[in-house]
Structures are given as structure tokens and as C-alpha cells.
PDB file of C-alpha atoms in Angstrom:
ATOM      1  CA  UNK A   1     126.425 112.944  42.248  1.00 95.00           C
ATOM      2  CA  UNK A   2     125.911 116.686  41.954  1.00 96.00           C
ATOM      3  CA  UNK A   3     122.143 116.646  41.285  1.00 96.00           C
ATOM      4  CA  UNK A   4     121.659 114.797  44.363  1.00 96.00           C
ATOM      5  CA  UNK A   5     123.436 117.429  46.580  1.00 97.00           C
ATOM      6  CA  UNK A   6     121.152 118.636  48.847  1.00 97.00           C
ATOM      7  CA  UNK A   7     117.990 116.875  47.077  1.00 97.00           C
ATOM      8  CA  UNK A   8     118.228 113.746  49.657  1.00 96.00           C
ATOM      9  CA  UNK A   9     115.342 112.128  49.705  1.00 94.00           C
ATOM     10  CA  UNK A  10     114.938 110.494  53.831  1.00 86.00           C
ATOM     11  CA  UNK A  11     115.175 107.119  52.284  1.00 94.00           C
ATOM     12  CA  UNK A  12     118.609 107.863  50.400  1.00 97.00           C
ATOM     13  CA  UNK A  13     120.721 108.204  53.558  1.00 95.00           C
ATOM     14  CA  UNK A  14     121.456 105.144  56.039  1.00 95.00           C
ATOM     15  CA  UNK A  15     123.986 104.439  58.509  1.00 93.00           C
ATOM     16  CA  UNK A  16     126.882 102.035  58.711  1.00 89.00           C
ATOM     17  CA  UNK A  17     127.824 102.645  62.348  1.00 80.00           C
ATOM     18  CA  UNK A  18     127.712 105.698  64.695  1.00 80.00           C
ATOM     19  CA  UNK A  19     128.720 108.834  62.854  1.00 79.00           C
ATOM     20  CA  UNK A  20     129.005 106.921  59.544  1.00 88.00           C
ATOM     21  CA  UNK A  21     126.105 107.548  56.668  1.00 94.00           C
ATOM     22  CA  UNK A  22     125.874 106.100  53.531  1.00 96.00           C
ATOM     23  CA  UNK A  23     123.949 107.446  50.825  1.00 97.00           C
ATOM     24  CA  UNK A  24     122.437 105.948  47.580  1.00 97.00           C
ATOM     25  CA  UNK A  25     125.024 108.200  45.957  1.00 98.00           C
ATOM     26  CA  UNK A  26     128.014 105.607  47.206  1.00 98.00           C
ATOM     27  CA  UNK A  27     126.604 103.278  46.743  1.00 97.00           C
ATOM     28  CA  UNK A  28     125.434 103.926  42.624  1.00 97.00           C
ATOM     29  CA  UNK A  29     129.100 106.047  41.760  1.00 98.00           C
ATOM     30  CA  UNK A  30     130.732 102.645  43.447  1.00 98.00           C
ATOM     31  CA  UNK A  31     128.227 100.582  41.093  1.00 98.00           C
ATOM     32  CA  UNK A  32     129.434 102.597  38.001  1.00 98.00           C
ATOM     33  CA  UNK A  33     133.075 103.105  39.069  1.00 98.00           C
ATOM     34  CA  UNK A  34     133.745  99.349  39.627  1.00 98.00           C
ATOM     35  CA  UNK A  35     131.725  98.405  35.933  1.00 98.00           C
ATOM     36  CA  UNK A  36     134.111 101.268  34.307  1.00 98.00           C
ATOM     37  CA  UNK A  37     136.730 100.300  36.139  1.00 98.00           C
ATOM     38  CA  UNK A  38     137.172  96.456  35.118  1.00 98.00           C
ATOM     39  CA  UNK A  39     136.217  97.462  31.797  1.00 97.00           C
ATOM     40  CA  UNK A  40     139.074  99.272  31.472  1.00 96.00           C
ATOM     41  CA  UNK A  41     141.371  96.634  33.391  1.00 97.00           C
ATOM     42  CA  UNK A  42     139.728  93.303  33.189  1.00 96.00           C
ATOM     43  CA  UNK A  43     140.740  91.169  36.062  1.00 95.00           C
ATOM     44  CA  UNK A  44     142.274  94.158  38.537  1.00 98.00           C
ATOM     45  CA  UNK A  45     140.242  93.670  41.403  1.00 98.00           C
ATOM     46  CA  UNK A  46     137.892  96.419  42.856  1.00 98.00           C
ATOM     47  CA  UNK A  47     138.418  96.933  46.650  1.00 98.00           C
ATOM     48  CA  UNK A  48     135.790  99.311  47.385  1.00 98.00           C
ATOM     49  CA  UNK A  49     134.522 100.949  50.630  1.00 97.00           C
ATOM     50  CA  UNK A  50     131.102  99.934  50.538  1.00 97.00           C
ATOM     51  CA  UNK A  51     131.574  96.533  48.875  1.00 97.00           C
ATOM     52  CA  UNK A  52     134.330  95.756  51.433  1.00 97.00           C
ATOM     53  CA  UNK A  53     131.629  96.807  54.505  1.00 95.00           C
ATOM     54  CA  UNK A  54     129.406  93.902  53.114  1.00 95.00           C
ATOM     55  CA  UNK A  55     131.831  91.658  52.791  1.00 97.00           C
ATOM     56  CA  UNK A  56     135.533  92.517  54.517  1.00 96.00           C
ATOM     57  CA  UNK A  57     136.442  89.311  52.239  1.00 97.00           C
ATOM     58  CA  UNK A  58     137.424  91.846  49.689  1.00 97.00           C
ATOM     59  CA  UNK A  59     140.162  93.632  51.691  1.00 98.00           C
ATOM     60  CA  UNK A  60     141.860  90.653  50.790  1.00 97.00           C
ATOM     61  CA  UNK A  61     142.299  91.805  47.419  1.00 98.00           C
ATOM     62  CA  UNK A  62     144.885  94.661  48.751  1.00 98.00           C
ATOM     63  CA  UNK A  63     147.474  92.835  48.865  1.00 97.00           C
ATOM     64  CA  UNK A  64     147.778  92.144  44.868  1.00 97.00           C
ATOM     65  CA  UNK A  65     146.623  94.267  42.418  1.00 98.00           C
ATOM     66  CA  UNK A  66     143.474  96.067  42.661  1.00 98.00           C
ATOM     67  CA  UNK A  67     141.528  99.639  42.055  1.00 98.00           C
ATOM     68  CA  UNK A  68     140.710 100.984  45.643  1.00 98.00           C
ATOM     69  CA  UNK A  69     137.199 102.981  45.358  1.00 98.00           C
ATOM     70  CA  UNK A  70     136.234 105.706  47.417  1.00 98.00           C
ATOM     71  CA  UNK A  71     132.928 106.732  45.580  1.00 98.00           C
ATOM     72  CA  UNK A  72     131.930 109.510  48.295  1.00 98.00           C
ATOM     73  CA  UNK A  73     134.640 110.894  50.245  1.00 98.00           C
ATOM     74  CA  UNK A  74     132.944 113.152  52.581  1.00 97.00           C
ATOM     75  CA  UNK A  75     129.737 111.507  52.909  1.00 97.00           C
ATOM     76  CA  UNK A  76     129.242 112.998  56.427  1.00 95.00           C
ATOM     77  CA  UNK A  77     128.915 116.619  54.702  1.00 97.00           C
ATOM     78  CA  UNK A  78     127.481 115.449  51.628  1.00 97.00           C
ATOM     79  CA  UNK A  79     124.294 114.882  53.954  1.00 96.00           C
ATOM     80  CA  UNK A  80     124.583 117.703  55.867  1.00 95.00           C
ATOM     81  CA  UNK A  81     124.648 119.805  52.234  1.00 96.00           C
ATOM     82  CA  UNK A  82     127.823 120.964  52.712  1.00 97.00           C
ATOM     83  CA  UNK A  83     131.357 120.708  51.175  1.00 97.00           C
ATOM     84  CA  UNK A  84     133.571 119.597  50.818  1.00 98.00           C
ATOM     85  CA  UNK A  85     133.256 115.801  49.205  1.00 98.00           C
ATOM     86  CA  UNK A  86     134.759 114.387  46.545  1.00 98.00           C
ATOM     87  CA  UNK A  87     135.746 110.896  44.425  1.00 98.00           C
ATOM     88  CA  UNK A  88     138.977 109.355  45.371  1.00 98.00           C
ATOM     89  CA  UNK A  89     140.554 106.564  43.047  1.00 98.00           C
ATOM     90  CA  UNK A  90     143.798 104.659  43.493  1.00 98.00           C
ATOM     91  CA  UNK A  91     145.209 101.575  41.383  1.00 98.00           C
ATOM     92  CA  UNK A  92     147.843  99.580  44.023  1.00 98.00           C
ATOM     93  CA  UNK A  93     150.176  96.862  43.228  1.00 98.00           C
ATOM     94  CA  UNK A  94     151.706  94.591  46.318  1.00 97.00           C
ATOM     95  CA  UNK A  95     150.151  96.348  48.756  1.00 97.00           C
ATOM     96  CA  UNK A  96     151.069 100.079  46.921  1.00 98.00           C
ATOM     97  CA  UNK A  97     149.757 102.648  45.153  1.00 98.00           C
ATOM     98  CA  UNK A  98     151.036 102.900  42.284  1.00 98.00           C
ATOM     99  CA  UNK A  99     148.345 105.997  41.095  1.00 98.00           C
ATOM    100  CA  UNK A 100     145.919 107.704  42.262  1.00 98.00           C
ATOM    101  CA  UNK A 101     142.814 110.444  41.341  1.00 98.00           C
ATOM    102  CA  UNK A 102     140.985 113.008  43.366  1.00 98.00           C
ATOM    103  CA  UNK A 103     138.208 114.723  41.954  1.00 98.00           C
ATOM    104  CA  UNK A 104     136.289 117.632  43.542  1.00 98.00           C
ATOM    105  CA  UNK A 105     132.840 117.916  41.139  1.00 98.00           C
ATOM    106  CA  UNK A 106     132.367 121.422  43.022  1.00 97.00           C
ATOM    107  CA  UNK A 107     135.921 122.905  41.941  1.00 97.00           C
ATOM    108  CA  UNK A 108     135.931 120.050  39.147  1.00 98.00           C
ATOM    109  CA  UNK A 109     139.228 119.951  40.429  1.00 98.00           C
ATOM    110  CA  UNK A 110     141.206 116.468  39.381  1.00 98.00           C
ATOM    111  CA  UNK A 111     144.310 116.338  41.300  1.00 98.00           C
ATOM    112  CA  UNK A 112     146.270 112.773  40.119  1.00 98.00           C
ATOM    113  CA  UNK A 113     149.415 111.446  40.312  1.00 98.00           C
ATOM    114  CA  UNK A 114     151.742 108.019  38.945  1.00 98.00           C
ATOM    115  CA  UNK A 115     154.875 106.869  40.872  1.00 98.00           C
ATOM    116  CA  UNK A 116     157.739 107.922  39.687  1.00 98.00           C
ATOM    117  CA  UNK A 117     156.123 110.617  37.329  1.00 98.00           C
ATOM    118  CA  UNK A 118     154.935 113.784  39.719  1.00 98.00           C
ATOM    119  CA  UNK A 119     151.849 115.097  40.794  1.00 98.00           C
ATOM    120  CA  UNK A 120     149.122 116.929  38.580  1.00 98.00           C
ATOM    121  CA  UNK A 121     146.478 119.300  39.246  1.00 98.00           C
ATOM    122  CA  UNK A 122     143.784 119.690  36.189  1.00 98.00           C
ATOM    123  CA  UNK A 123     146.964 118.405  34.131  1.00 98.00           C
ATOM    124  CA  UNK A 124     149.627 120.881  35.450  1.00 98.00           C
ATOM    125  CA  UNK A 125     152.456 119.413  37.175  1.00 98.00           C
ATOM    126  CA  UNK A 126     152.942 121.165  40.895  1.00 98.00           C
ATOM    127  CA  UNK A 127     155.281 121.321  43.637  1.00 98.00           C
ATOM    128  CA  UNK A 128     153.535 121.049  46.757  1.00 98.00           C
ATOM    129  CA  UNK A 129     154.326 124.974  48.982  1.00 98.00           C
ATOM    130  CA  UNK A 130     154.209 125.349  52.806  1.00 98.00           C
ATOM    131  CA  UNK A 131     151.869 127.958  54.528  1.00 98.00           C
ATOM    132  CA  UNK A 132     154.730 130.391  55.077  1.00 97.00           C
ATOM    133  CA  UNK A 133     152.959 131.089  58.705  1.00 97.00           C
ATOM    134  CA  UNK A 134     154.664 130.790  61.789  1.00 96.00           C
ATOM    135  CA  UNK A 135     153.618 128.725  63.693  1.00 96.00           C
ATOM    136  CA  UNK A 136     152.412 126.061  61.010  1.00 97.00           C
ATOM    137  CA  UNK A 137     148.706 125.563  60.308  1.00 97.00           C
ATOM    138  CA  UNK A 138     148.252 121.996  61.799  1.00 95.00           C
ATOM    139  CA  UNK A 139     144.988 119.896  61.149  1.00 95.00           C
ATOM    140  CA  UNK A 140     143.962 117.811  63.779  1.00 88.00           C
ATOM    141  CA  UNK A 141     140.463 115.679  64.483  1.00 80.00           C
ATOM    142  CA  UNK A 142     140.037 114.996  67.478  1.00 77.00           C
ATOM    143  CA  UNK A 143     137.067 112.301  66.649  1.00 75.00           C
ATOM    144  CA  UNK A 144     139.397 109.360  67.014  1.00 72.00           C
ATOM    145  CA  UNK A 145     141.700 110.296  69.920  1.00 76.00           C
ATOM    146  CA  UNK A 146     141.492 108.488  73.193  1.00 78.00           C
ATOM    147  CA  UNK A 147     141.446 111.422  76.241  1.00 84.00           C
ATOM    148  CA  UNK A 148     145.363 110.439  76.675  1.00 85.00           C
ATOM    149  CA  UNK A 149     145.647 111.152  73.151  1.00 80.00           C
ATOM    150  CA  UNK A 150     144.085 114.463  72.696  1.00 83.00           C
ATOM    151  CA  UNK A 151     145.802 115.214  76.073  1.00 88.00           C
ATOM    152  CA  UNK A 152     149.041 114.695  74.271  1.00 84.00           C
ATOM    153  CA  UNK A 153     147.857 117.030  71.787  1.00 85.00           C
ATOM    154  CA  UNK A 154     146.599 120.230  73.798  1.00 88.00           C
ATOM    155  CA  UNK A 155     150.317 119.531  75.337  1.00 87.00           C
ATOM    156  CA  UNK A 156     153.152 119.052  73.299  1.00 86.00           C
ATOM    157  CA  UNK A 157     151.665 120.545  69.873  1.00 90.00           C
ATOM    158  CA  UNK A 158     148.772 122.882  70.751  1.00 91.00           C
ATOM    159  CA  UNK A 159     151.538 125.102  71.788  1.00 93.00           C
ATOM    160  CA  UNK A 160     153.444 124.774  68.809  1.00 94.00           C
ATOM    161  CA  UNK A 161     151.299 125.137  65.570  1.00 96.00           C
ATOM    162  CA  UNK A 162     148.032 126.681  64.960  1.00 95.00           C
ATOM    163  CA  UNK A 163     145.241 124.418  64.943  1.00 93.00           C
ATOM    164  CA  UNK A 164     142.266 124.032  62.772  1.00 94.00           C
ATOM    165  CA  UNK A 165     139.874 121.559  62.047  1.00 91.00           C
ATOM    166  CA  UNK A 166     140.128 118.629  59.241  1.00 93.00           C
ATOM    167  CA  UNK A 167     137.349 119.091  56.894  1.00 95.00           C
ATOM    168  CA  UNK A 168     136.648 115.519  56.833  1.00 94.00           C
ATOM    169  CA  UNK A 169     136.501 114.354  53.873  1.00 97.00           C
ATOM    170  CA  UNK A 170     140.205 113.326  52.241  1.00 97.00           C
ATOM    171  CA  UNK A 171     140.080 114.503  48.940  1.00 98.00           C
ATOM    172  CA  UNK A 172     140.334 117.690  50.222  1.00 98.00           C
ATOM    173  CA  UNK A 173     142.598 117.452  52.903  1.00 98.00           C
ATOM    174  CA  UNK A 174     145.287 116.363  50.780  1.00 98.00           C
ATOM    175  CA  UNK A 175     144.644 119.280  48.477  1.00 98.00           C
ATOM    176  CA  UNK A 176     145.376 121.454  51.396  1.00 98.00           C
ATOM    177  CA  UNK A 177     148.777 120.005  52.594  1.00 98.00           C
ATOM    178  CA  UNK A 178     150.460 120.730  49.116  1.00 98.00           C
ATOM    179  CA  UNK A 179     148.162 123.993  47.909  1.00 98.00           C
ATOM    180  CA  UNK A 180     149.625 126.207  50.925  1.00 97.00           C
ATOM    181  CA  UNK A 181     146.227 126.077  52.681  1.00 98.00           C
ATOM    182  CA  UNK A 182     147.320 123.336  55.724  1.00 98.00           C
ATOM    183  CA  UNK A 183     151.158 122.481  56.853  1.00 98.00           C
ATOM    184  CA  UNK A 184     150.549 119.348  58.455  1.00 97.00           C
ATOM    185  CA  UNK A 185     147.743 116.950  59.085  1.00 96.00           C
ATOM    186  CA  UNK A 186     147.534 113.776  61.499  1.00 92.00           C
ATOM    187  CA  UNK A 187     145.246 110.807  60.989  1.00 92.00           C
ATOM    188  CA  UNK A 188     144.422 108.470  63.208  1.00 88.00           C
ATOM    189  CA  UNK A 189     142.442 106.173  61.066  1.00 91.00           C
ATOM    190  CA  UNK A 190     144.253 105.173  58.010  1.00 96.00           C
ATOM    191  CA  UNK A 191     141.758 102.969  55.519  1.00 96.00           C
ATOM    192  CA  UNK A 192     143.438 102.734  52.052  1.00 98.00           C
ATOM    193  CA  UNK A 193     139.791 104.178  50.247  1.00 98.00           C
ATOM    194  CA  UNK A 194     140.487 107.435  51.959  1.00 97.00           C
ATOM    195  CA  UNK A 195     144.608 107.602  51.582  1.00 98.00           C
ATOM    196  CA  UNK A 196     146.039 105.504  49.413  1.00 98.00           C
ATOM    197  CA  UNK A 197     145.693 107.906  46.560  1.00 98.00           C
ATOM    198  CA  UNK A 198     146.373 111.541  48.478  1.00 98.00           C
ATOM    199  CA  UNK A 199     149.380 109.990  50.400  1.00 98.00           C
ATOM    200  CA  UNK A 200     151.091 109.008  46.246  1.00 98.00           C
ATOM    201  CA  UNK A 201     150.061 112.428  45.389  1.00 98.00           C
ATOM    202  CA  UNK A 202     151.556 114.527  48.328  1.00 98.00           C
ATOM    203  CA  UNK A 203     154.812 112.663  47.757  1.00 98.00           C
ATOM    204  CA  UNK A 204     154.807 112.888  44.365  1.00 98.00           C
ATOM    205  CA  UNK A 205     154.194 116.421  45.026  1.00 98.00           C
ATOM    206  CA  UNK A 206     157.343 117.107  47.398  1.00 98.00           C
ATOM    207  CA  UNK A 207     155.697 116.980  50.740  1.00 98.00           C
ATOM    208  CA  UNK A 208     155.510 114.025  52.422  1.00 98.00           C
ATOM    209  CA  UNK A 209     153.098 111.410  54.332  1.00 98.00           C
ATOM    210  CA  UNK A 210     154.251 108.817  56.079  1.00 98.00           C
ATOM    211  CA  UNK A 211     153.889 106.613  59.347  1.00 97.00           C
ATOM    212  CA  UNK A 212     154.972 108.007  62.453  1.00 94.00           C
ATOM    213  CA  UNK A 213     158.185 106.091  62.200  1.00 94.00           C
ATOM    214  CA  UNK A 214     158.628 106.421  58.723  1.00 96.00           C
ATOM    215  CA  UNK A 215     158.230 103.690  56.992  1.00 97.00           C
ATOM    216  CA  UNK A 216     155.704 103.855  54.005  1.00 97.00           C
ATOM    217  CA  UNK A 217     152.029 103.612  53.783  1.00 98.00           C
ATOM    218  CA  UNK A 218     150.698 100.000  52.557  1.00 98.00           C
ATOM    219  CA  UNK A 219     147.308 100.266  51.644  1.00 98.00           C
ATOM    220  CA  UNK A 220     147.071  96.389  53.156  1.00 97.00           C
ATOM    221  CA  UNK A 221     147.962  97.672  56.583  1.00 96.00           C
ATOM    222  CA  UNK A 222     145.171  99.942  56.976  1.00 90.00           C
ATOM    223  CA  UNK A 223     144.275  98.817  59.855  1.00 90.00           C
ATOM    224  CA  UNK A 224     147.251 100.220  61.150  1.00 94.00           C
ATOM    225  CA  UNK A 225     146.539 103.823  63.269  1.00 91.00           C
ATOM    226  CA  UNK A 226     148.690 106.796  62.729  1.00 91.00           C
ATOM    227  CA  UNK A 227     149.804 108.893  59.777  1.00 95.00           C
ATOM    228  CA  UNK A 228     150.994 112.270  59.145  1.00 96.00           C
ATOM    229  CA  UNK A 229     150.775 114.305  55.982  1.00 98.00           C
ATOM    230  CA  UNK A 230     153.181 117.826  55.191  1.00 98.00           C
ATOM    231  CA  UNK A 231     153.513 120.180  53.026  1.00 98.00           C
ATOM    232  CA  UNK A 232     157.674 119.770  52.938  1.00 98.00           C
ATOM    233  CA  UNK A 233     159.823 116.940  54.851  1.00 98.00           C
ATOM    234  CA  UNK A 234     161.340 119.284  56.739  1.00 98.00           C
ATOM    235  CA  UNK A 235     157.651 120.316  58.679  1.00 98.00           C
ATOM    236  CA  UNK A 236     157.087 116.284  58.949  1.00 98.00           C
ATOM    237  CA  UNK A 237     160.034 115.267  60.996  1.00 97.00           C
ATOM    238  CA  UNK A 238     159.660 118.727  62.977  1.00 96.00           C
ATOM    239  CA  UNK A 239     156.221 117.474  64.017  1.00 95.00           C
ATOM    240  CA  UNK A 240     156.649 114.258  64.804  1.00 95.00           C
ATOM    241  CA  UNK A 241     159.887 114.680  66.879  1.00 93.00           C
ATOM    242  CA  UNK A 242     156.966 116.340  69.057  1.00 88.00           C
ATOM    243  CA  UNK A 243     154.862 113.492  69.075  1.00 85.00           C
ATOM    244  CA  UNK A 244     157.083 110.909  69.790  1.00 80.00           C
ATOM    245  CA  UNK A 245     158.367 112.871  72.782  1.00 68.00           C
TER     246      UNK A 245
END
């Protein structure tokens, strides 16, 4: 990956759909992920982001049990040369994840986490820590709202938090919510390559990331828009009791 950061050749980059490149680098660390992968679990299935935009057959296989690849998370500014971007990893079971890795090669930075068992950075066990700002620092795209929705926004939270930007790419967002960097982020899309593992991590972690009303992520309802991420449970249900208003 890293010796192809900002050495793109015109040929190595492609798109998927509007806003949505692909390089050659997905599309080889998904090649070798997937061949490691079953070779260390023969007969998990893969479910990974660009074999399942081939074929969306293979979002079948998140419902059982199955590796969910996300081989370049942050493609958008891995083109661009600029960070951040990472590898994201998760192993679900029944539609949940069950563990999850996110590497930064830049920071080499391996944040990972098992249920049950806590969350990790580089191997140290960590307890995810608010901002301490007042008002929180809230993350918020805008690139998926409808008008009504980022109407919604500029009214009931704008006044309320301090907004910044997401820096698209997951792997780092995640980071940020239990690091003291972000308080709160909101999602609009939810596909299990990009969440599955950070949303196991930030729980494991102490924070919390969840479904507006809720209920838990399922990596086989990621279909499914809406999702908030905070650094403590008491900043989650504060920010959502404003957007369900």
C-alpha cells in the first residue's frame, strides 16, 4: 500500500459510481487479505467491499460467519495523496462482529478489539475519553443528507456542539471518538466494510455506537441509514434526544 501513495499511475484509479474511486491498491490488499484470510480460517467466508460490488451475491454471506474486508478505507484521499486511509478487518458471526482490526500504515497504528475482552491500541488496553470541550466536538458529513436533513442539522444541533468535518475514511474516525479528538459522529451510510469493526471497538472501549433507537448494529442490515458513534453513553443519548426531536 504505502509505496503506492502518491505514485498513482492514471491507469491505477477507476470509479465505481460518482464520488467513489477504486484503486489497484483495493483491489490487490483485498486479493491478499482474502488468500491470508481463509488460510487462516478455512471455510469463513470473505465478504469484501470490492468483491461484493461485482457480485452483491456475497452480502449474503453476512448473515453467517464471515471476515468483512475493507482493504482501503479512505480511498477518496488515498487518490488525492492525502491522509488519512487505512485497513479495516472484522470477523462477524450471525450477523455480528465478534472482532475487529484497524490499521493506520502512516501511524502504524493497530487499534483491535474481541467481544467481551476490551479494546486495544498497539496492544494496550484503553478506555475510550471525551473531548472535555464544551460544547462537544461533533462530526458531521453532510455528503449523504437530503436538504431536510442537513436542515435538521444547521437547526437543532449546529447550535449545540461544535462542528467539524469527518475525515472520511473510518478507520480513523473511530480512532477519534475514543482518543479525545471527536465527541460524537453521525453516519448516514452504514455498510458493515466501513463499521462493523470501529462500532465493536468503540464499545469495547466505553463509548458507544449504536442506531438511533438503540438497538445494535448488524453488519447484515447495512443497508439500514443512521448511526451514531460517542466517546461516553452519556454524550450519545444527549445527542440523539436532539435528533429525534
Amino acid at each position: 500500500m504505502l509505496p503506492r501513495f502518491r505514485a498513482l499511475a492514471e491507469g491505477d484509479i477507476a470509479m465505481k459510481g460518482t464520488d467513489d474511486p477504486v484503486t489497484i491498491v483495493d483491489r490487490e490488499v483485498e486479493a491478499f487479505l482474502s488468500e491470508a484470510l481463509t488460510k487462516l480460517a478455512p471455510g469463513v467466508a470473505i465478504v469484501g467491499e470490492e468483491a461484493a460490488h461485482a457480485d452483491p451475491a456475497v452480502l449474503d454471506h453476512l448473515s453467517g460467519q464471515c471476515w468483512i474486508i475493507d482493504p482501503l478505507d479512505g480511498t477518496a484521499n488515498f487518490t488525492e495523496g492525502k491522509e488519512p486511509f487505512g485497513i479495516i478487518i472484522a470477523l462477524a458471526d450471525a450477523g455480528e462482529a465478534v472482532a475487529g482490526w484497524l490499521y493506520d500504515p502512516l501511524k502504524d497504528r493497530l487499534c483491535h478489539a474481541r467481544r467481551g475482552e476490551g479494546a486495544f491500541v498497539n496492544g494496550e488496553r484503553i478506555t475510550a475519553r471525551t473531548t472535555g470541550q464544551s460544547p462537544p466536538v461533533t462530526a458531521v458529513s453532510r455528503m449523504f443528507l437530503t436538504p431536510d436533513q442537513a436542515a435538521h442539522v444547521d437547526a437543532r444541533i449546529a447550535p449545540h456542539y461544535t462542528l467539524v468535518d469527518i475525515p472520511r475514511c473510518a478507520a480513523e474516525q473511530y480512532p477519534r471518538l475514543a482518543l479525545g479528538q471527536n465527541d460524537i459522529s453521525s453516519f448516514q451510510r452504514t455498510l458493515a466494510w466501513d463499521h462493523a469493526a470501529g462500532i465493536l471497538w468503540l464499545n469495547e472501549a466505553g463509548g458507544k455506537a449504536a442506531r438511533l433507537d438503540g438497538r445494535a448494529y448488524r453488519v447484515d442490515e447495512q443497508n439500514k441509514p443512521g448511526l451514531i458513534g460517542a466517546s461516553s453513553p452519556a454524550l450519545w443519548d444527549e445527542f440523539v434526544a436532539r435528533v429525534l426531536v
